[in-house]
């Protein structure tokens, strides 16, 4: 997958699938699937480090996880998230943050919102760095948004999101994540743009979908927002596997001869 395949998929009305990925083992598993794109999301701060929001993700953390993913991802396209405030500093610090993520192994970076980012996106795309935009419920803005709430519900906020989407496309973004917005608005934005939209909690009409690895595998049984579908009961299967191991150890049947050296 390259950014041209993203455009091609939109043109051919073929859906794009993206999954978050934070480590080498998961990247190796995803590399054996037909998923189009891996996102080293700043959600890593929550899913892998147990923080309560994405504000705790640091550049060092993102580079560490991006490098691990890139070692396992084969030829999958990797998007690395720019963490909280890392692209809202001085011009040279912003560009250095992007360089660090790219040099860790990403093929593109993702950043949240349009306002204040347009010049940076133009500069990055002119410097050979594909940029994925992200609008709607942007978790790095959680304290301004007043919580994890659906965005674009009023006419005014829907119009603002359409403007943001258009300006991100004009700035040079190759794709746009739409997070937690009404289905109808996501459909309108998708039709408005020539770049693909990738939805999470944005209904079925976007050009693609993204879900968090742990969520789609059901590893987190207590986290069940409306937009998440658990495609397997991973939590139960992990527990069953580990309990089977413990049982075998307790019964003295593991290791058997086949797992021991003569
Ligand atoms: O960090 C993340 O996982 C994301 C997705 C939810 C789009 O940004």
mmCIF file of C-alpha atoms and ligand atoms in Angstrom:
data_model
loop_
_atom_site.group_PDB
_atom_site.id
_atom_site.type_symbol
_atom_site.label_atom_id
_atom_site.label_comp_id
_atom_site.label_asym_id
_atom_site.label_seq_id
_atom_site.Cartn_x
_atom_site.Cartn_y
_atom_site.Cartn_z
ATOM 1 C CA UNK A 1 0.000 0.000 0.000
ATOM 2 C CA UNK A 2 1.200 3.497 -0.840
ATOM 3 C CA UNK A 3 -0.689 6.763 -0.649
ATOM 4 C CA UNK A 4 -1.620 6.231 -4.317
ATOM 5 C CA UNK A 5 -3.464 3.034 -3.389
ATOM 6 C CA UNK A 6 -5.472 5.100 -0.903
ATOM 7 C CA UNK A 7 -6.658 7.373 -3.744
ATOM 8 C CA UNK A 8 -7.188 4.408 -6.032
ATOM 9 C CA UNK A 9 -9.332 2.633 -3.464
ATOM 10 C CA UNK A 10 -11.522 5.698 -3.076
ATOM 11 C CA UNK A 11 -11.843 6.026 -6.858
ATOM 12 C CA UNK A 12 -12.797 2.347 -7.196
ATOM 13 C CA UNK A 13 -15.125 2.493 -4.188
ATOM 14 C CA UNK A 14 -13.063 -0.212 -2.455
ATOM 15 C CA UNK A 15 -12.991 0.126 1.336
ATOM 16 C CA UNK A 16 -9.783 0.878 3.241
ATOM 17 C CA UNK A 17 -9.104 -1.007 6.488
ATOM 18 C CA UNK A 18 -6.823 0.392 9.160
ATOM 19 C CA UNK A 19 -6.030 -1.124 12.571
ATOM 20 C CA UNK A 20 -3.975 0.359 15.375
ATOM 21 C CA UNK A 21 -0.798 -1.494 16.211
ATOM 22 C CA UNK A 22 1.718 -0.802 18.940
ATOM 23 C CA UNK A 23 4.181 -3.682 19.140
ATOM 24 C CA UNK A 24 6.272 -6.148 17.157
ATOM 25 C CA UNK A 25 4.202 -9.300 17.824
ATOM 26 C CA UNK A 26 0.907 -7.679 16.841
ATOM 27 C CA UNK A 27 2.573 -6.171 13.770
ATOM 28 C CA UNK A 28 3.716 -9.638 12.710
ATOM 29 C CA UNK A 29 0.157 -10.931 13.077
ATOM 30 C CA UNK A 30 -1.295 -7.977 11.152
ATOM 31 C CA UNK A 31 1.365 -8.389 8.465
ATOM 32 C CA UNK A 32 -0.176 -11.777 7.692
ATOM 33 C CA UNK A 33 -3.632 -10.263 7.161
ATOM 34 C CA UNK A 34 -4.961 -8.232 4.235
ATOM 35 C CA UNK A 35 -5.336 -5.071 6.357
ATOM 36 C CA UNK A 36 -4.346 -2.001 4.324
ATOM 37 C CA UNK A 37 -2.697 0.139 6.931
ATOM 38 C CA UNK A 38 -1.359 0.085 10.504
ATOM 39 C CA UNK A 39 -1.746 3.106 12.753
ATOM 40 C CA UNK A 40 0.646 3.541 15.641
ATOM 41 C CA UNK A 41 -1.926 5.679 17.403
ATOM 42 C CA UNK A 42 -1.311 7.831 20.441
ATOM 43 C CA UNK A 43 -4.022 5.618 21.969
ATOM 44 C CA UNK A 44 -0.921 3.553 22.837
ATOM 45 C CA UNK A 45 -0.729 5.653 25.998
ATOM 46 C CA UNK A 46 -4.049 4.152 27.094
ATOM 47 C CA UNK A 47 -4.007 0.640 25.618
ATOM 48 C CA UNK A 48 -0.371 -0.255 26.322
ATOM 49 C CA UNK A 49 0.587 2.041 29.193
ATOM 50 C CA UNK A 50 -2.697 2.339 31.114
ATOM 51 C CA UNK A 51 -2.930 6.143 31.088
ATOM 52 C CA UNK A 52 -6.450 7.605 31.247
ATOM 53 C CA UNK A 53 -6.147 9.621 28.011
ATOM 54 C CA UNK A 54 -3.822 10.241 25.065
ATOM 55 C CA UNK A 55 -2.285 13.392 26.554
ATOM 56 C CA UNK A 56 0.366 11.239 28.218
ATOM 57 C CA UNK A 57 1.748 9.980 24.912
ATOM 58 C CA UNK A 58 5.230 11.413 24.351
ATOM 59 C CA UNK A 59 7.388 11.623 21.258
ATOM 60 C CA UNK A 60 9.787 9.117 22.800
ATOM 61 C CA UNK A 61 6.905 6.688 23.443
ATOM 62 C CA UNK A 62 5.586 7.069 19.873
ATOM 63 C CA UNK A 63 9.035 6.506 18.338
ATOM 64 C CA UNK A 64 9.687 3.466 20.526
ATOM 65 C CA UNK A 65 6.392 1.826 19.477
ATOM 66 C CA UNK A 66 6.667 2.891 15.820
ATOM 67 C CA UNK A 67 10.107 1.281 15.604
ATOM 68 C CA UNK A 68 8.810 -1.964 17.165
ATOM 69 C CA UNK A 69 5.859 -2.052 14.749
ATOM 70 C CA UNK A 70 8.063 -1.363 11.746
ATOM 71 C CA UNK A 71 10.278 -4.341 12.649
ATOM 72 C CA UNK A 72 7.259 -6.673 12.427
ATOM 73 C CA UNK A 73 5.014 -5.051 9.841
ATOM 74 C CA UNK A 74 6.570 -6.424 6.646
ATOM 75 C CA UNK A 75 5.473 -4.209 3.787
ATOM 76 C CA UNK A 76 2.391 -2.763 5.509
ATOM 77 C CA UNK A 77 1.880 0.991 5.304
ATOM 78 C CA UNK A 78 2.510 2.512 8.752
ATOM 79 C CA UNK A 79 1.042 5.792 9.955
ATOM 80 C CA UNK A 80 2.589 7.246 13.118
ATOM 81 C CA UNK A 81 0.619 9.600 15.338
ATOM 82 C CA UNK A 82 2.182 12.894 16.338
ATOM 83 C CA UNK A 83 1.573 13.074 20.086
ATOM 84 C CA UNK A 84 0.017 15.867 22.129
ATOM 85 C CA UNK A 85 1.630 19.292 21.486
ATOM 86 C CA UNK A 86 4.602 17.777 19.628
ATOM 87 C CA UNK A 87 3.558 19.676 16.460
ATOM 88 C CA UNK A 88 2.437 22.870 18.243
ATOM 89 C CA UNK A 89 5.862 24.157 19.289
ATOM 90 C CA UNK A 90 8.473 26.030 17.292
ATOM 91 C CA UNK A 91 8.762 25.285 13.567
ATOM 92 C CA UNK A 92 12.040 23.457 14.062
ATOM 93 C CA UNK A 93 10.739 21.370 17.005
ATOM 94 C CA UNK A 94 7.619 20.434 15.001
ATOM 95 C CA UNK A 95 9.683 19.309 12.035
ATOM 96 C CA UNK A 96 12.088 17.424 14.322
ATOM 97 C CA UNK A 97 9.140 15.583 15.906
ATOM 98 C CA UNK A 98 7.923 14.523 12.456
ATOM 99 C CA UNK A 99 11.450 13.474 11.457
ATOM 100 C CA UNK A 100 11.738 11.334 14.589
ATOM 101 C CA UNK A 101 8.488 9.459 13.832
ATOM 102 C CA UNK A 102 9.440 8.941 10.179
ATOM 103 C CA UNK A 103 12.964 7.800 11.082
ATOM 104 C CA UNK A 104 11.454 5.343 13.585
ATOM 105 C CA UNK A 105 9.775 3.629 10.615
ATOM 106 C CA UNK A 106 6.506 5.396 9.793
ATOM 107 C CA UNK A 107 5.566 6.061 6.166
ATOM 108 C CA UNK A 108 3.203 8.900 7.087
ATOM 109 C CA UNK A 109 2.227 10.943 10.136
ATOM 110 C CA UNK A 110 -1.211 11.755 11.538
ATOM 111 C CA UNK A 111 -2.135 14.915 13.400
ATOM 112 C CA UNK A 112 -5.352 16.236 14.929
ATOM 113 C CA UNK A 113 -7.429 19.202 13.679
ATOM 114 C CA UNK A 114 -6.883 21.777 10.965
ATOM 115 C CA UNK A 115 -6.697 25.062 12.781
ATOM 116 C CA UNK A 116 -3.066 26.142 13.186
ATOM 117 C CA UNK A 117 -1.728 23.072 11.343
ATOM 118 C CA UNK A 118 -2.257 24.016 7.705
ATOM 119 C CA UNK A 119 1.192 25.549 7.105
ATOM 120 C CA UNK A 120 2.937 22.648 8.784
ATOM 121 C CA UNK A 121 0.974 20.154 6.648
ATOM 122 C CA UNK A 122 1.888 22.095 3.482
ATOM 123 C CA UNK A 123 5.546 22.152 4.511
ATOM 124 C CA UNK A 124 5.562 18.433 5.332
ATOM 125 C CA UNK A 125 3.881 17.331 2.117
ATOM 126 C CA UNK A 126 6.297 19.531 0.159
ATOM 127 C CA UNK A 127 9.116 17.839 2.080
ATOM 128 C CA UNK A 128 8.051 14.329 1.110
ATOM 129 C CA UNK A 129 6.010 13.388 4.159
ATOM 130 C CA UNK A 130 2.454 12.124 3.678
ATOM 131 C CA UNK A 131 0.087 13.532 6.300
ATOM 132 C CA UNK A 132 -3.188 12.000 7.484
ATOM 133 C CA UNK A 133 -5.616 14.468 9.064
ATOM 134 C CA UNK A 134 -7.967 13.706 11.954
ATOM 135 C CA UNK A 135 -11.116 15.657 12.806
ATOM 136 C CA UNK A 136 -14.328 15.216 14.802
ATOM 137 C CA UNK A 137 -13.709 13.849 18.265
ATOM 138 C CA UNK A 138 -9.999 14.598 18.527
ATOM 139 C CA UNK A 139 -8.837 13.045 21.824
ATOM 140 C CA UNK A 140 -5.900 15.451 22.239
ATOM 141 C CA UNK A 141 -8.531 18.210 22.631
ATOM 142 C CA UNK A 142 -10.487 16.352 25.286
ATOM 143 C CA UNK A 143 -10.408 19.212 27.798
ATOM 144 C CA UNK A 144 -11.634 21.731 25.233
ATOM 145 C CA UNK A 145 -14.333 19.361 23.978
ATOM 146 C CA UNK A 146 -15.476 18.685 27.550
ATOM 147 C CA UNK A 147 -15.278 14.897 27.261
ATOM 148 C CA UNK A 148 -15.564 12.098 24.708
ATOM 149 C CA UNK A 149 -18.681 13.394 22.935
ATOM 150 C CA UNK A 150 -20.053 13.044 19.412
ATOM 151 C CA UNK A 151 -19.003 16.098 17.377
ATOM 152 C CA UNK A 152 -20.812 17.902 14.545
ATOM 153 C CA UNK A 153 -24.314 17.476 15.924
ATOM 154 C CA UNK A 154 -25.360 21.099 15.378
ATOM 155 C CA UNK A 155 -25.527 22.800 11.979
ATOM 156 C CA UNK A 156 -22.758 25.188 13.012
ATOM 157 C CA UNK A 157 -20.363 22.493 14.200
ATOM 158 C CA UNK A 158 -21.143 20.322 11.171
ATOM 159 C CA UNK A 159 -20.329 23.264 8.877
ATOM 160 C CA UNK A 160 -17.111 23.867 10.795
ATOM 161 C CA UNK A 161 -16.069 20.230 10.361
ATOM 162 C CA UNK A 162 -16.764 20.410 6.611
ATOM 163 C CA UNK A 163 -14.556 23.515 6.391
ATOM 164 C CA UNK A 164 -11.822 21.778 8.382
ATOM 165 C CA UNK A 165 -11.999 18.739 6.091
ATOM 166 C CA UNK A 166 -11.728 20.916 2.973
ATOM 167 C CA UNK A 167 -8.794 22.881 4.359
ATOM 168 C CA UNK A 168 -6.914 19.708 5.325
ATOM 169 C CA UNK A 169 -7.391 18.352 1.814
ATOM 170 C CA UNK A 170 -6.227 21.682 0.327
ATOM 171 C CA UNK A 171 -3.175 21.650 2.630
ATOM 172 C CA UNK A 172 -2.150 18.303 1.152
ATOM 173 C CA UNK A 173 -3.443 15.562 3.489
ATOM 174 C CA UNK A 174 -3.691 12.244 1.646
ATOM 175 C CA UNK A 175 -6.479 10.872 3.902
ATOM 176 C CA UNK A 176 -8.626 12.005 6.783
ATOM 177 C CA UNK A 177 -9.807 10.223 9.927
ATOM 178 C CA UNK A 178 -13.366 11.145 10.943
ATOM 179 C CA UNK A 179 -13.949 10.226 14.574
ATOM 180 C CA UNK A 180 -17.346 10.069 16.290
ATOM 181 C CA UNK A 181 -19.490 12.241 14.069
ATOM 182 C CA UNK A 182 -23.033 11.558 12.796
ATOM 183 C CA UNK A 183 -23.321 9.141 9.869
ATOM 184 C CA UNK A 184 -24.961 11.721 7.606
ATOM 185 C CA UNK A 185 -22.211 14.280 8.182
ATOM 186 C CA UNK A 186 -19.501 11.669 7.554
ATOM 187 C CA UNK A 187 -21.228 10.771 4.300
ATOM 188 C CA UNK A 188 -21.361 14.431 3.227
ATOM 189 C CA UNK A 189 -17.682 15.008 4.042
ATOM 190 C CA UNK A 190 -16.739 11.804 2.210
ATOM 191 C CA UNK A 191 -18.568 13.015 -0.921
ATOM 192 C CA UNK A 192 -17.108 16.488 -0.602
ATOM 193 C CA UNK A 193 -13.493 15.264 -0.632
ATOM 194 C CA UNK A 194 -11.363 13.631 -3.291
ATOM 195 C CA UNK A 195 -9.071 12.161 -0.585
ATOM 196 C CA UNK A 196 -10.354 9.107 1.311
ATOM 197 C CA UNK A 197 -12.029 9.362 4.694
ATOM 198 C CA UNK A 198 -11.426 6.699 7.339
ATOM 199 C CA UNK A 199 -14.101 6.523 9.995
ATOM 200 C CA UNK A 200 -14.283 5.451 13.605
ATOM 201 C CA UNK A 201 -17.715 5.978 15.065
ATOM 202 C CA UNK A 202 -18.659 7.758 11.831
ATOM 203 C CA UNK A 203 -20.979 5.193 10.252
ATOM 204 C CA UNK A 204 -20.679 3.034 7.149
ATOM 205 C CA UNK A 205 -20.329 5.635 4.368
ATOM 206 C CA UNK A 206 -16.691 6.639 4.895
ATOM 207 C CA UNK A 207 -14.088 5.296 2.460
ATOM 208 C CA UNK A 208 -12.559 3.153 5.170
ATOM 209 C CA UNK A 209 -12.702 2.182 8.821
ATOM 210 C CA UNK A 210 -10.224 2.123 11.680
ATOM 211 C CA UNK A 211 -10.508 0.310 14.992
ATOM 212 C CA UNK A 212 -8.178 -0.165 17.928
ATOM 213 C CA UNK A 213 -6.542 -3.643 17.847
ATOM 214 C CA UNK A 214 -7.509 -4.459 21.455
ATOM 215 C CA UNK A 215 -11.120 -3.343 20.876
ATOM 216 C CA UNK A 216 -11.812 -5.341 17.735
ATOM 217 C CA UNK A 217 -10.306 -8.482 19.275
ATOM 218 C CA UNK A 218 -12.400 -8.096 22.415
ATOM 219 C CA UNK A 219 -9.373 -7.915 24.705
ATOM 220 C CA UNK A 220 -10.997 -5.195 26.738
ATOM 221 C CA UNK A 221 -14.440 -6.587 27.649
ATOM 222 C CA UNK A 222 -15.419 -3.590 29.786
ATOM 223 C CA UNK A 223 -14.848 -1.072 26.986
ATOM 224 C CA UNK A 224 -17.864 -1.275 24.708
ATOM 225 C CA UNK A 225 -18.742 2.081 23.137
ATOM 226 C CA UNK A 226 -21.443 1.919 20.449
ATOM 227 C CA UNK A 227 -18.939 2.167 17.569
ATOM 228 C CA UNK A 228 -16.853 -0.826 18.654
ATOM 229 C CA UNK A 229 -17.646 -4.294 17.390
ATOM 230 C CA UNK A 230 -15.751 -7.115 19.050
ATOM 231 C CA UNK A 231 -14.938 -9.551 16.254
ATOM 232 C CA UNK A 232 -13.754 -12.193 18.707
ATOM 233 C CA UNK A 233 -13.844 -12.786 22.422
ATOM 234 C CA UNK A 234 -10.099 -12.349 22.843
ATOM 235 C CA UNK A 235 -10.234 -11.713 26.589
ATOM 236 C CA UNK A 236 -11.929 -15.045 27.277
ATOM 237 C CA UNK A 237 -9.707 -16.913 24.832
ATOM 238 C CA UNK A 238 -6.529 -15.519 26.407
ATOM 239 C CA UNK A 239 -7.766 -16.416 29.894
ATOM 240 C CA UNK A 240 -8.731 -19.923 28.759
ATOM 241 C CA UNK A 241 -5.300 -20.446 27.167
ATOM 242 C CA UNK A 242 -3.425 -19.215 30.232
ATOM 243 C CA UNK A 243 -5.627 -21.252 32.608
ATOM 244 C CA UNK A 244 -5.009 -24.355 30.483
ATOM 245 C CA UNK A 245 -1.254 -23.777 30.912
ATOM 246 C CA UNK A 246 -1.605 -23.278 34.696
ATOM 247 C CA UNK A 247 -3.761 -26.409 34.960
ATOM 248 C CA UNK A 248 -1.158 -28.455 33.060
ATOM 249 C CA UNK A 249 1.616 -27.140 35.306
ATOM 250 C CA UNK A 250 -0.395 -27.891 38.450
ATOM 251 C CA UNK A 251 -1.229 -31.398 37.210
ATOM 252 C CA UNK A 252 2.393 -32.072 36.308
ATOM 253 C CA UNK A 253 1.499 -32.817 32.672
ATOM 254 C CA UNK A 254 3.458 -29.891 31.275
ATOM 255 C CA UNK A 255 6.218 -30.188 30.236
ATOM 256 C CA UNK A 256 5.773 -33.672 28.803
ATOM 257 C CA UNK A 257 8.565 -35.651 27.154
ATOM 258 C CA UNK A 258 7.974 -33.848 23.855
ATOM 259 C CA UNK A 259 8.830 -30.511 25.514
ATOM 260 C CA UNK A 260 11.861 -31.722 27.429
ATOM 261 C CA UNK A 261 15.453 -32.497 26.415
ATOM 262 C CA UNK A 262 16.479 -36.123 26.651
HETATM 263 O O1 LIG B 1 -4.768 6.943 18.416
HETATM 264 C C1 LIG B 1 -5.650 6.314 17.819
HETATM 265 O O2 LIG B 1 -5.879 5.126 18.067
HETATM 266 C C2 LIG B 1 -6.419 7.020 16.816
HETATM 267 C C3 LIG B 1 -7.554 6.300 16.159
HETATM 268 C C4 LIG B 1 -8.678 6.139 17.092
HETATM 269 C C5 LIG B 1 -7.973 6.954 14.900
HETATM 270 O O3 LIG B 1 -6.144 8.148 16.545
#
